[in-house]
Amino acid sequence: MKRVLHIILLVAGLALNAIAQPEASWVERDYDFGVIKEESGKATCHLRVVNTGNAPLLIVKAQAGCGCTSIDYPEAPIQPGDTAAVAITYNPSGRPGQFSKEVLIFTNTAHKRSHLSITGNVIPTAATLDKQYPLQAGSLRISQQNIPFGELIKGQNKTQYLSAYNASTDTLLVHVSGDKPHLHPALVPDTVPPARVTALTAHYLSGHAPLWGLNTDTLTLTCEPLHQPSDTQAGSADIHVMAQVLENFDRLTDEQRKNAPVVRVDCDDRIDFGTMTAGETVTRTFTITNKGKDPLAIRRLWVPEDEGITVSADRMEIKRDKKATVTITVNTAQIDGELLNVPLTLMCNDPETPRQTIRLVGIIENKRN
């Protein structure tokens, strides 16, 4: 009988050991630092965990979402009923505005992984503010003045972003203007509390862009304080948007390429206006010939520095073996400096040469700046 009882107790003990498990019960899973100053340096919080299981709890590893967050945790086993703390440190250096970071804690429990989080709002130093938000519109600081979309195939859509920071002690009401058929801006949020960030989203629809090649637009950001305390200023700033809209030739069939237009110009890569007298108007011409089969469409004749220079063609579509005459007129009175040296860009629907540059050069005598 004693032997049977001993066996029963042994089996019961083994069963209890088999089901012994640690359990991580977190007293706090998140922590809000509130407002912290960048100049004060790193900020640390402690989140507590209790082992409510019946076996030692072991923190195996910890993982942060970025290098701005570091984690310190006990490596020794946490006995049943004991409490330990995980230290989470956030480095605010160069990171103005609101933040939210997640931390993963891996343990030897059945669930294995615990999610912790920290939040806060960083008041930047003047140096960080100037570096990360150099453009100013009253009390609103903006991350950049240009939004470059790069090259876009006609019909392609693209979205770009910039951020703006409320550097005042009052809530700012922010507005963006400049919406066009091909450019749609939006601000989220448009009511920005102190030391918070708003995002400007610019959505570009190249299929509606007015020009082939370079398109430039201006968005205007304006802000005004909600309560208008003395240290908060209203203001505005222009944001420049640029996109190169190009034609898509990738879908042409072999037959279409065989019949495609072929552009030829009779001026090589430059047109020399020679020596001009200040104040006079000088004209030069060149011809464009279509050596292909399908009609050649002149998409654009463009001089970026067009003050004092006009360019026109007597036709914008050229049939097979036909020509168009391009006339360039330079008004020297409107040209800065004594040297003429500007590029003329010809864009057309020749898939092999859709874009070429012809340089306009010359000397202006007796120029008074």
GROMACS .gro file of C-alpha atoms in nm:
model
  369
    1MET     CA    1   0.000   0.000   0.000
    2LYS     CA    2   0.285   0.237   0.087
    3ARG     CA    3   0.447   0.159  -0.247
    4VAL     CA    4   0.126   0.246  -0.433
    5LEU     CA    5   0.093   0.574  -0.241
    6HIS     CA    6   0.455   0.664  -0.318
    7ILE     CA    7   0.398   0.604  -0.688
    8ILE     CA    8   0.082   0.821  -0.683
    9LEU     CA    9   0.265   1.109  -0.513
   10LEU     CA   10   0.556   1.079  -0.756
   11VAL     CA   11   0.326   1.090  -1.058
   12ALA     CA   12   0.139   1.390  -0.912
   13GLY     CA   13   0.465   1.574  -0.855
   14LEU     CA   14   0.579   1.504  -1.208
   15ALA     CA   15   0.245   1.629  -1.341
   16LEU     CA   16   0.274   1.950  -1.143
   17ASN     CA   17   0.626   2.004  -1.272
   18ALA     CA   18   0.509   1.937  -1.626
   19ILE     CA   19   0.252   2.215  -1.613
   20ALA     CA   20   0.467   2.468  -1.424
   21GLN     CA   21   0.489   2.780  -1.639
   22PRO     CA   22   0.606   3.139  -1.593
   23GLU     CA   23   0.359   3.419  -1.666
   24ALA     CA   24   0.452   3.781  -1.746
   25SER     CA   25   0.191   4.023  -1.607
   26TRP     CA   26   0.286   4.382  -1.688
   27VAL     CA   27   0.194   4.651  -1.437
   28GLU     CA   28   0.249   4.911  -1.713
   29ARG     CA   29   0.257   4.843  -2.085
   30ASP     CA   30   0.297   5.202  -2.204
   31TYR     CA   31   0.449   5.526  -2.083
   32ASP     CA   32   0.394   5.887  -2.188
   33PHE     CA   33   0.698   6.110  -2.133
   34GLY     CA   34   0.483   6.417  -2.196
   35VAL     CA   35   0.690   6.715  -2.311
   36ILE     CA   36   1.067   6.669  -2.300
   37LYS     CA   37   1.333   6.914  -2.410
   38GLU     CA   38   1.592   6.801  -2.662
   39GLU     CA   39   1.859   6.993  -2.472
   40SER     CA   40   1.787   6.785  -2.159
   41GLY     CA   41   1.918   6.472  -2.328
   42LYS     CA   42   1.797   6.114  -2.298
   43ALA     CA   43   1.480   6.032  -2.105
   44THR     CA   44   1.421   5.698  -1.929
   45CYS     CA   45   1.113   5.524  -1.793
   46HIS     CA   46   1.067   5.191  -1.610
   47LEU     CA   47   0.788   4.947  -1.691
   48ARG     CA   48   0.728   4.676  -1.429
   49VAL     CA   49   0.649   4.311  -1.482
   50VAL     CA   50   0.531   4.054  -1.224
   51ASN     CA   51   0.588   3.681  -1.263
   52THR     CA   52   0.241   3.547  -1.182
   53GLY     CA   53   0.333   3.197  -1.295
   54ASN     CA   54   0.478   2.907  -1.100
   55ALA     CA   55   0.816   2.882  -1.273
   56PRO     CA   56   1.105   3.130  -1.316
   57LEU     CA   57   1.041   3.401  -1.577
   58LEU     CA   58   1.330   3.478  -1.810
   59ILE     CA   59   1.353   3.779  -2.045
   60VAL     CA   60   1.531   3.635  -2.347
   61LYS     CA   61   1.579   3.953  -2.553
   62ALA     CA   62   1.435   4.297  -2.624
   63GLN     CA   63   1.386   4.472  -2.957
   64ALA     CA   64   1.331   4.842  -3.033
   65GLY     CA   65   1.188   4.987  -3.351
   66CYS     CA   66   1.475   5.232  -3.414
   67GLY     CA   67   1.816   5.338  -3.289
   68CYS     CA   68   1.662   5.625  -3.094
   69THR     CA   69   1.532   5.378  -2.833
   70SER     CA   70   1.744   5.156  -2.608
   71ILE     CA   71   1.630   4.888  -2.361
   72ASP     CA   72   1.785   4.757  -2.041
   73TYR     CA   73   1.633   4.447  -1.879
   74PRO     CA   74   1.731   4.200  -1.601
   75GLU     CA   75   1.912   3.892  -1.725
   76ALA     CA   76   1.860   3.690  -1.406
   77PRO     CA   77   1.547   3.473  -1.378
   78ILE     CA   78   1.249   3.640  -1.211
   79GLN     CA   79   1.110   3.402  -0.951
   80PRO     CA   80   0.735   3.337  -0.914
   81GLY     CA   81   0.570   3.630  -0.734
   82ASP     CA   82   0.867   3.862  -0.788
   83THR     CA   83   0.864   4.197  -0.972
   84ALA     CA   84   1.125   4.332  -1.212
   85ALA     CA   85   1.150   4.642  -1.430
   86VAL     CA   86   1.249   4.707  -1.790
   87ALA     CA   87   1.419   5.043  -1.850
   88ILE     CA   88   1.338   5.212  -2.183
   89THR     CA   89   1.545   5.514  -2.287
   90TYR     CA   90   1.454   5.756  -2.566
   91ASN     CA   91   1.716   5.980  -2.727
   92PRO     CA   92   1.547   6.303  -2.848
   93SER     CA   93   1.856   6.441  -3.024
   94GLY     CA   94   1.759   6.568  -3.369
   95ARG     CA   95   1.402   6.436  -3.336
   96PRO     CA   96   1.165   6.727  -3.277
   97GLY     CA   97   0.792   6.683  -3.235
   98GLN     CA   98   0.565   6.400  -3.132
   99PHE     CA   99   0.695   6.042  -3.116
  100SER     CA  100   0.548   5.697  -3.058
  101LYS     CA  101   0.775   5.393  -3.035
  102GLU     CA  102   0.704   5.025  -2.983
  103VAL     CA  103   0.926   4.786  -2.789
  104LEU     CA  104   0.908   4.405  -2.804
  105ILE     CA  105   1.003   4.195  -2.501
  106PHE     CA  106   1.067   3.824  -2.563
  107THR     CA  107   1.027   3.583  -2.269
  108ASN     CA  108   1.012   3.211  -2.198
  109THR     CA  109   0.634   3.224  -2.146
  110ALA     CA  110   0.376   3.053  -2.363
  111HIS     CA  111   0.295   3.384  -2.533
  112LYS     CA  112   0.667   3.456  -2.578
  113ARG     CA  113   0.627   3.820  -2.686
  114SER     CA  114   0.499   4.132  -2.507
  115HIS     CA  115   0.430   4.469  -2.673
  116LEU     CA  116   0.528   4.786  -2.485
  117SER     CA  117   0.517   5.145  -2.607
  118ILE     CA  118   0.645   5.492  -2.524
  119THR     CA  119   0.514   5.828  -2.642
  120GLY     CA  120   0.607   6.191  -2.594
  121ASN     CA  121   0.670   6.527  -2.753
  122VAL     CA  122   1.017   6.676  -2.803
  123ILE     CA  123   1.079   7.051  -2.785
  124PRO     CA  124   1.378   7.101  -3.017
  125THR     CA  125   1.679   7.323  -2.970
  126ALA     CA  126   1.711   7.628  -3.194
  127ALA     CA  127   1.988   7.455  -3.389
  128THR     CA  128   1.774   7.147  -3.462
  129LEU     CA  129   1.479   7.365  -3.561
  130ASP     CA  130   1.693   7.561  -3.808
  131LYS     CA  131   1.842   7.242  -3.952
  132GLN     CA  132   1.529   7.032  -3.992
  133TYR     CA  133   1.276   7.309  -4.054
  134PRO     CA  134   1.472   7.587  -4.229
  135LEU     CA  135   1.176   7.757  -4.401
  136GLN     CA  136   0.961   7.988  -4.192
  137ALA     CA  137   0.599   8.101  -4.233
  138GLY     CA  138   0.528   8.304  -3.922
  139SER     CA  139   0.548   8.060  -3.630
  140LEU     CA  140   0.521   7.761  -3.863
  141ARG     CA  141   0.854   7.599  -3.954
  142ILE     CA  142   0.868   7.397  -4.277
  143SER     CA  143   1.107   7.114  -4.368
  144GLN     CA  144   1.177   7.218  -4.729
  145GLN     CA  145   1.084   7.473  -4.995
  146ASN     CA  146   1.092   7.241  -5.296
  147ILE     CA  147   0.892   6.930  -5.381
  148PRO     CA  148   1.067   6.755  -5.673
  149PHE     CA  149   0.867   6.479  -5.841
  150GLY     CA  150   1.147   6.393  -6.086
  151GLU     CA  151   1.062   6.230  -6.418
  152LEU     CA  152   0.705   6.109  -6.467
  153ILE     CA  153   0.569   5.919  -6.766
  154LYS     CA  154   0.258   6.095  -6.899
  155GLY     CA  155  -0.036   5.947  -6.707
  156GLN     CA  156   0.173   5.841  -6.406
  157ASN     CA  157   0.064   5.960  -6.061
  158LYS     CA  158   0.295   6.022  -5.767
  159THR     CA  159   0.269   6.152  -5.410
  160GLN     CA  160   0.530   6.346  -5.215
  161TYR     CA  161   0.534   6.481  -4.862
  162LEU     CA  162   0.685   6.749  -4.645
  163SER     CA  163   0.637   6.830  -4.277
  164ALA     CA  164   0.581   7.151  -4.083
  165TYR     CA  165   0.631   7.217  -3.712
  166ASN     CA  166   0.442   7.454  -3.484
  167ALA     CA  167   0.719   7.642  -3.303
  168SER     CA  168   0.482   7.861  -3.100
  169THR     CA  169   0.288   7.827  -2.776
  170ASP     CA  170  -0.052   7.854  -2.945
  171THR     CA  171  -0.245   7.628  -3.180
  172LEU     CA  172  -0.196   7.719  -3.546
  173LEU     CA  173  -0.463   7.706  -3.815
  174VAL     CA  174  -0.282   7.602  -4.134
  175HIS     CA  175  -0.404   7.627  -4.493
  176VAL     CA  176  -0.255   7.532  -4.831
  177SER     CA  177  -0.355   7.688  -5.164
  178GLY     CA  178  -0.253   7.613  -5.521
  179ASP     CA  179  -0.480   7.321  -5.613
  180LYS     CA  180  -0.482   7.253  -5.988
  181PRO     CA  181  -0.615   6.976  -6.214
  182HIS     CA  182  -0.274   6.805  -6.204
  183LEU     CA  183  -0.171   6.893  -5.846
  184HIS     CA  184  -0.377   6.825  -5.534
  185PRO     CA  185  -0.231   6.934  -5.197
  186ALA     CA  186  -0.371   6.845  -4.854
  187LEU     CA  187  -0.272   6.915  -4.492
  188VAL     CA  188  -0.327   6.663  -4.213
  189PRO     CA  189  -0.397   6.794  -3.961
  190ASP     CA  190  -0.486   7.153  -4.049
  191THR     CA  191  -0.513   7.248  -3.682
  192VAL     CA  192  -0.170   7.206  -3.522
  193PRO     CA  193  -0.117   7.226  -3.142
  194PRO     CA  194   0.207   7.371  -3.003
  195ALA     CA  195   0.519   7.161  -3.067
  196ARG     CA  196   0.327   6.931  -3.301
  197VAL     CA  197   0.383   6.844  -3.666
  198THR     CA  198   0.154   6.855  -3.968
  199ALA     CA  199   0.214   6.681  -4.301
  200LEU     CA  200   0.162   6.836  -4.643
  201THR     CA  201   0.072   6.576  -4.904
  202ALA     CA  202   0.110   6.672  -5.270
  203HIS     CA  203  -0.051   6.436  -5.522
  204TYR     CA  204   0.063   6.485  -5.884
  205LEU     CA  205  -0.142   6.361  -6.182
  206SER     CA  206   0.092   6.391  -6.479
  207GLY     CA  207  -0.185   6.304  -6.725
  208HIS     CA  208  -0.333   6.647  -6.653
  209ALA     CA  209  -0.003   6.839  -6.657
  210PRO     CA  210  -0.026   7.136  -6.897
  211LEU     CA  211   0.321   7.097  -7.050
  212TRP     CA  212   0.558   6.832  -7.176
  213GLY     CA  213   0.895   6.843  -7.005
  214LEU     CA  214   0.945   7.061  -6.700
  215ASN     CA  215   0.633   7.179  -6.519
  216THR     CA  216   0.665   7.418  -6.226
  217ASP     CA  217   0.393   7.511  -5.980
  218THR     CA  218   0.367   7.697  -5.652
  219LEU     CA  219   0.183   7.594  -5.337
  220THR     CA  220   0.135   7.852  -5.062
  221LEU     CA  221   0.127   7.754  -4.695
  222THR     CA  222  -0.036   8.004  -4.460
  223CYS     CA  223  -0.088   7.993  -4.086
  224GLU     CA  224  -0.259   8.201  -3.822
  225PRO     CA  225  -0.273   8.155  -3.444
  226LEU     CA  226  -0.594   8.036  -3.286
  227HIS     CA  227  -0.574   8.276  -2.988
  228GLN     CA  228  -0.301   8.516  -3.108
  229PRO     CA  229  -0.070   8.545  -2.807
  230SER     CA  230   0.222   8.784  -2.843
  231ASP     CA  231   0.482   8.520  -2.931
  232THR     CA  232   0.281   8.354  -3.211
  233GLN     CA  233   0.292   8.499  -3.561
  234ALA     CA  234   0.081   8.452  -3.872
  235GLY     CA  235   0.266   8.409  -4.200
  236SER     CA  236   0.295   8.240  -4.536
  237ALA     CA  237   0.558   8.067  -4.750
  238ASP     CA  238   0.571   7.944  -5.109
  239ILE     CA  239   0.654   7.581  -5.187
  240HIS     CA  240   0.790   7.512  -5.536
  241VAL     CA  241   0.674   7.195  -5.713
  242MET     CA  242   0.864   7.053  -6.012
  243ALA     CA  243   0.801   6.757  -6.242
  244GLN     CA  244   0.944   6.638  -6.574
  245VAL     CA  245   0.658   6.492  -6.781
  246LEU     CA  246   0.782   6.252  -7.050
  247GLU     CA  247   0.622   6.044  -7.322
  248ASN     CA  248   0.597   5.666  -7.284
  249PHE     CA  249   0.742   5.481  -7.583
  250ASP     CA  250   0.782   5.144  -7.410
  251ARG     CA  251   0.449   5.012  -7.537
  252LEU     CA  252   0.519   5.072  -7.904
  253THR     CA  253   0.509   4.759  -8.119
  254ASP     CA  254   0.786   4.678  -8.365
  255GLU     CA  255   0.559   4.793  -8.646
  256GLN     CA  256   0.490   5.124  -8.473
  257ARG     CA  257   0.860   5.182  -8.419
  258LYS     CA  258   0.927   5.103  -8.782
  259ASN     CA  259   0.677   5.369  -8.890
  260ALA     CA  260   0.765   5.619  -8.618
  261PRO     CA  261   0.862   5.978  -8.698
  262VAL     CA  262   1.233   6.065  -8.712
  263VAL     CA  263   1.342   6.416  -8.619
  264ARG     CA  264   1.627   6.600  -8.794
  265VAL     CA  265   1.745   6.956  -8.731
  266ASP     CA  266   1.979   7.153  -8.958
  267CYS     CA  267   2.171   7.339  -8.687
  268ASP     CA  268   2.360   7.062  -8.509
  269ASP     CA  269   2.374   7.140  -8.137
  270ARG     CA  270   2.404   7.521  -8.135
  271ILE     CA  271   2.286   7.843  -8.294
  272ASP     CA  272   2.535   8.130  -8.291
  273PHE     CA  273   2.387   8.479  -8.277
  274GLY     CA  274   2.735   8.624  -8.320
  275THR     CA  275   2.811   8.972  -8.188
  276MET     CA  276   2.503   9.179  -8.113
  277THR     CA  277   2.468   9.542  -8.011
  278ALA     CA  278   2.297   9.613  -7.682
  279GLY     CA  279   1.936   9.716  -7.735
  280GLU     CA  280   1.884   9.550  -8.073
  281THR     CA  281   1.660   9.255  -8.154
  282VAL     CA  282   1.818   8.967  -8.345
  283THR     CA  283   1.644   8.673  -8.514
  284ARG     CA  284   1.771   8.333  -8.622
  285THR     CA  285   1.590   8.035  -8.774
  286PHE     CA  286   1.643   7.662  -8.815
  287THR     CA  287   1.439   7.385  -8.970
  288ILE     CA  288   1.303   7.058  -8.836
  289THR     CA  289   1.249   6.777  -9.087
  290ASN     CA  290   1.052   6.456  -9.042
  291LYS     CA  291   1.252   6.169  -9.193
  292GLY     CA  292   1.013   5.904  -9.063
  293LYS     CA  293   0.673   5.784  -9.182
  294ASP     CA  294   0.418   5.887  -8.919
  295PRO     CA  295   0.361   6.259  -8.846
  296LEU     CA  296   0.618   6.425  -8.622
  297ALA     CA  297   0.457   6.618  -8.336
  298ILE     CA  298   0.658   6.899  -8.179
  299ARG     CA  299   0.565   6.865  -7.813
  300ARG     CA  300   0.748   7.171  -7.688
  301LEU     CA  301   1.013   7.429  -7.775
  302TRP     CA  302   1.139   7.553  -7.443
  303VAL     CA  303   1.395   7.804  -7.319
  304PRO     CA  304   1.410   7.797  -6.937
  305GLU     CA  305   1.562   8.144  -6.909
  306ASP     CA  306   1.309   8.291  -7.148
  307GLU     CA  307   1.333   8.655  -7.043
  308GLY     CA  308   1.410   8.833  -7.370
  309ILE     CA  309   1.395   8.516  -7.585
  310THR     CA  310   1.093   8.398  -7.785
  311VAL     CA  311   1.073   8.073  -7.981
  312SER     CA  312   0.798   7.970  -8.224
  313ALA     CA  313   0.742   7.718  -8.504
  314ASP     CA  314   0.529   7.774  -8.813
  315ARG     CA  315   0.374   7.431  -8.756
  316MET     CA  316   0.364   7.186  -8.465
  317GLU     CA  317   0.294   6.873  -8.672
  318ILE     CA  318   0.521   6.773  -8.959
  319LYS     CA  319   0.424   6.513  -9.215
  320ARG     CA  320   0.663   6.270  -9.380
  321ASP     CA  321   0.958   6.447  -9.553
  322LYS     CA  322   0.812   6.787  -9.467
  323LYS     CA  323   0.972   7.068  -9.269
  324ALA     CA  324   0.888   7.324  -9.004
  325THR     CA  325   1.071   7.652  -8.955
  326VAL     CA  326   1.157   7.755  -8.601
  327THR     CA  327   1.214   8.126  -8.535
  328ILE     CA  328   1.418   8.246  -8.237
  329THR     CA  329   1.416   8.613  -8.144
  330VAL     CA  330   1.655   8.764  -7.889
  331ASN     CA  331   1.583   9.105  -7.739
  332THR     CA  332   1.926   9.203  -7.607
  333ALA     CA  333   1.778   9.475  -7.387
  334GLN     CA  334   1.620   9.205  -7.172
  335ILE     CA  335   1.925   8.978  -7.150
  336ASP     CA  336   2.134   8.996  -6.832
  337GLY     CA  337   2.506   9.028  -6.889
  338GLU     CA  338   2.717   9.040  -7.202
  339LEU     CA  339   2.703   8.671  -7.292
  340LEU     CA  340   2.412   8.475  -7.438
  341ASN     CA  341   2.443   8.107  -7.348
  342VAL     CA  342   2.110   7.933  -7.286
  343PRO     CA  343   1.969   7.591  -7.382
  344LEU     CA  344   1.672   7.548  -7.615
  345THR     CA  345   1.499   7.213  -7.558
  346LEU     CA  346   1.312   7.047  -7.843
  347MET     CA  347   1.065   6.777  -7.738
  348CYS     CA  348   0.885   6.560  -7.994
  349ASN     CA  349   0.730   6.216  -8.046
  350ASP     CA  350   1.037   6.056  -8.207
  351PRO     CA  351   1.089   5.750  -7.982
  352GLU     CA  352   1.463   5.745  -8.052
  353THR     CA  353   1.522   6.118  -7.994
  354PRO     CA  354   1.231   6.251  -7.788
  355ARG     CA  355   1.437   6.533  -7.641
  356GLN     CA  356   1.740   6.724  -7.764
  357THR     CA  357   1.913   7.044  -7.663
  358ILE     CA  358   2.031   7.323  -7.891
  359ARG     CA  359   2.243   7.589  -7.726
  360LEU     CA  360   2.187   7.955  -7.810
  361VAL     CA  361   2.513   8.153  -7.789
  362GLY     CA  362   2.629   8.505  -7.865
  363ILE     CA  363   2.801   8.820  -7.740
  364ILE     CA  364   2.630   9.150  -7.656
  365GLU     CA  365   2.845   9.461  -7.701
  366ASN     CA  366   2.807   9.791  -7.513
  367LYS     CA  367   2.591   9.622  -7.252
  368ARG     CA  368   2.521   9.834  -6.945
  369ASN     CA  369   2.418   9.635  -6.640
   0.00000   0.00000   0.00000
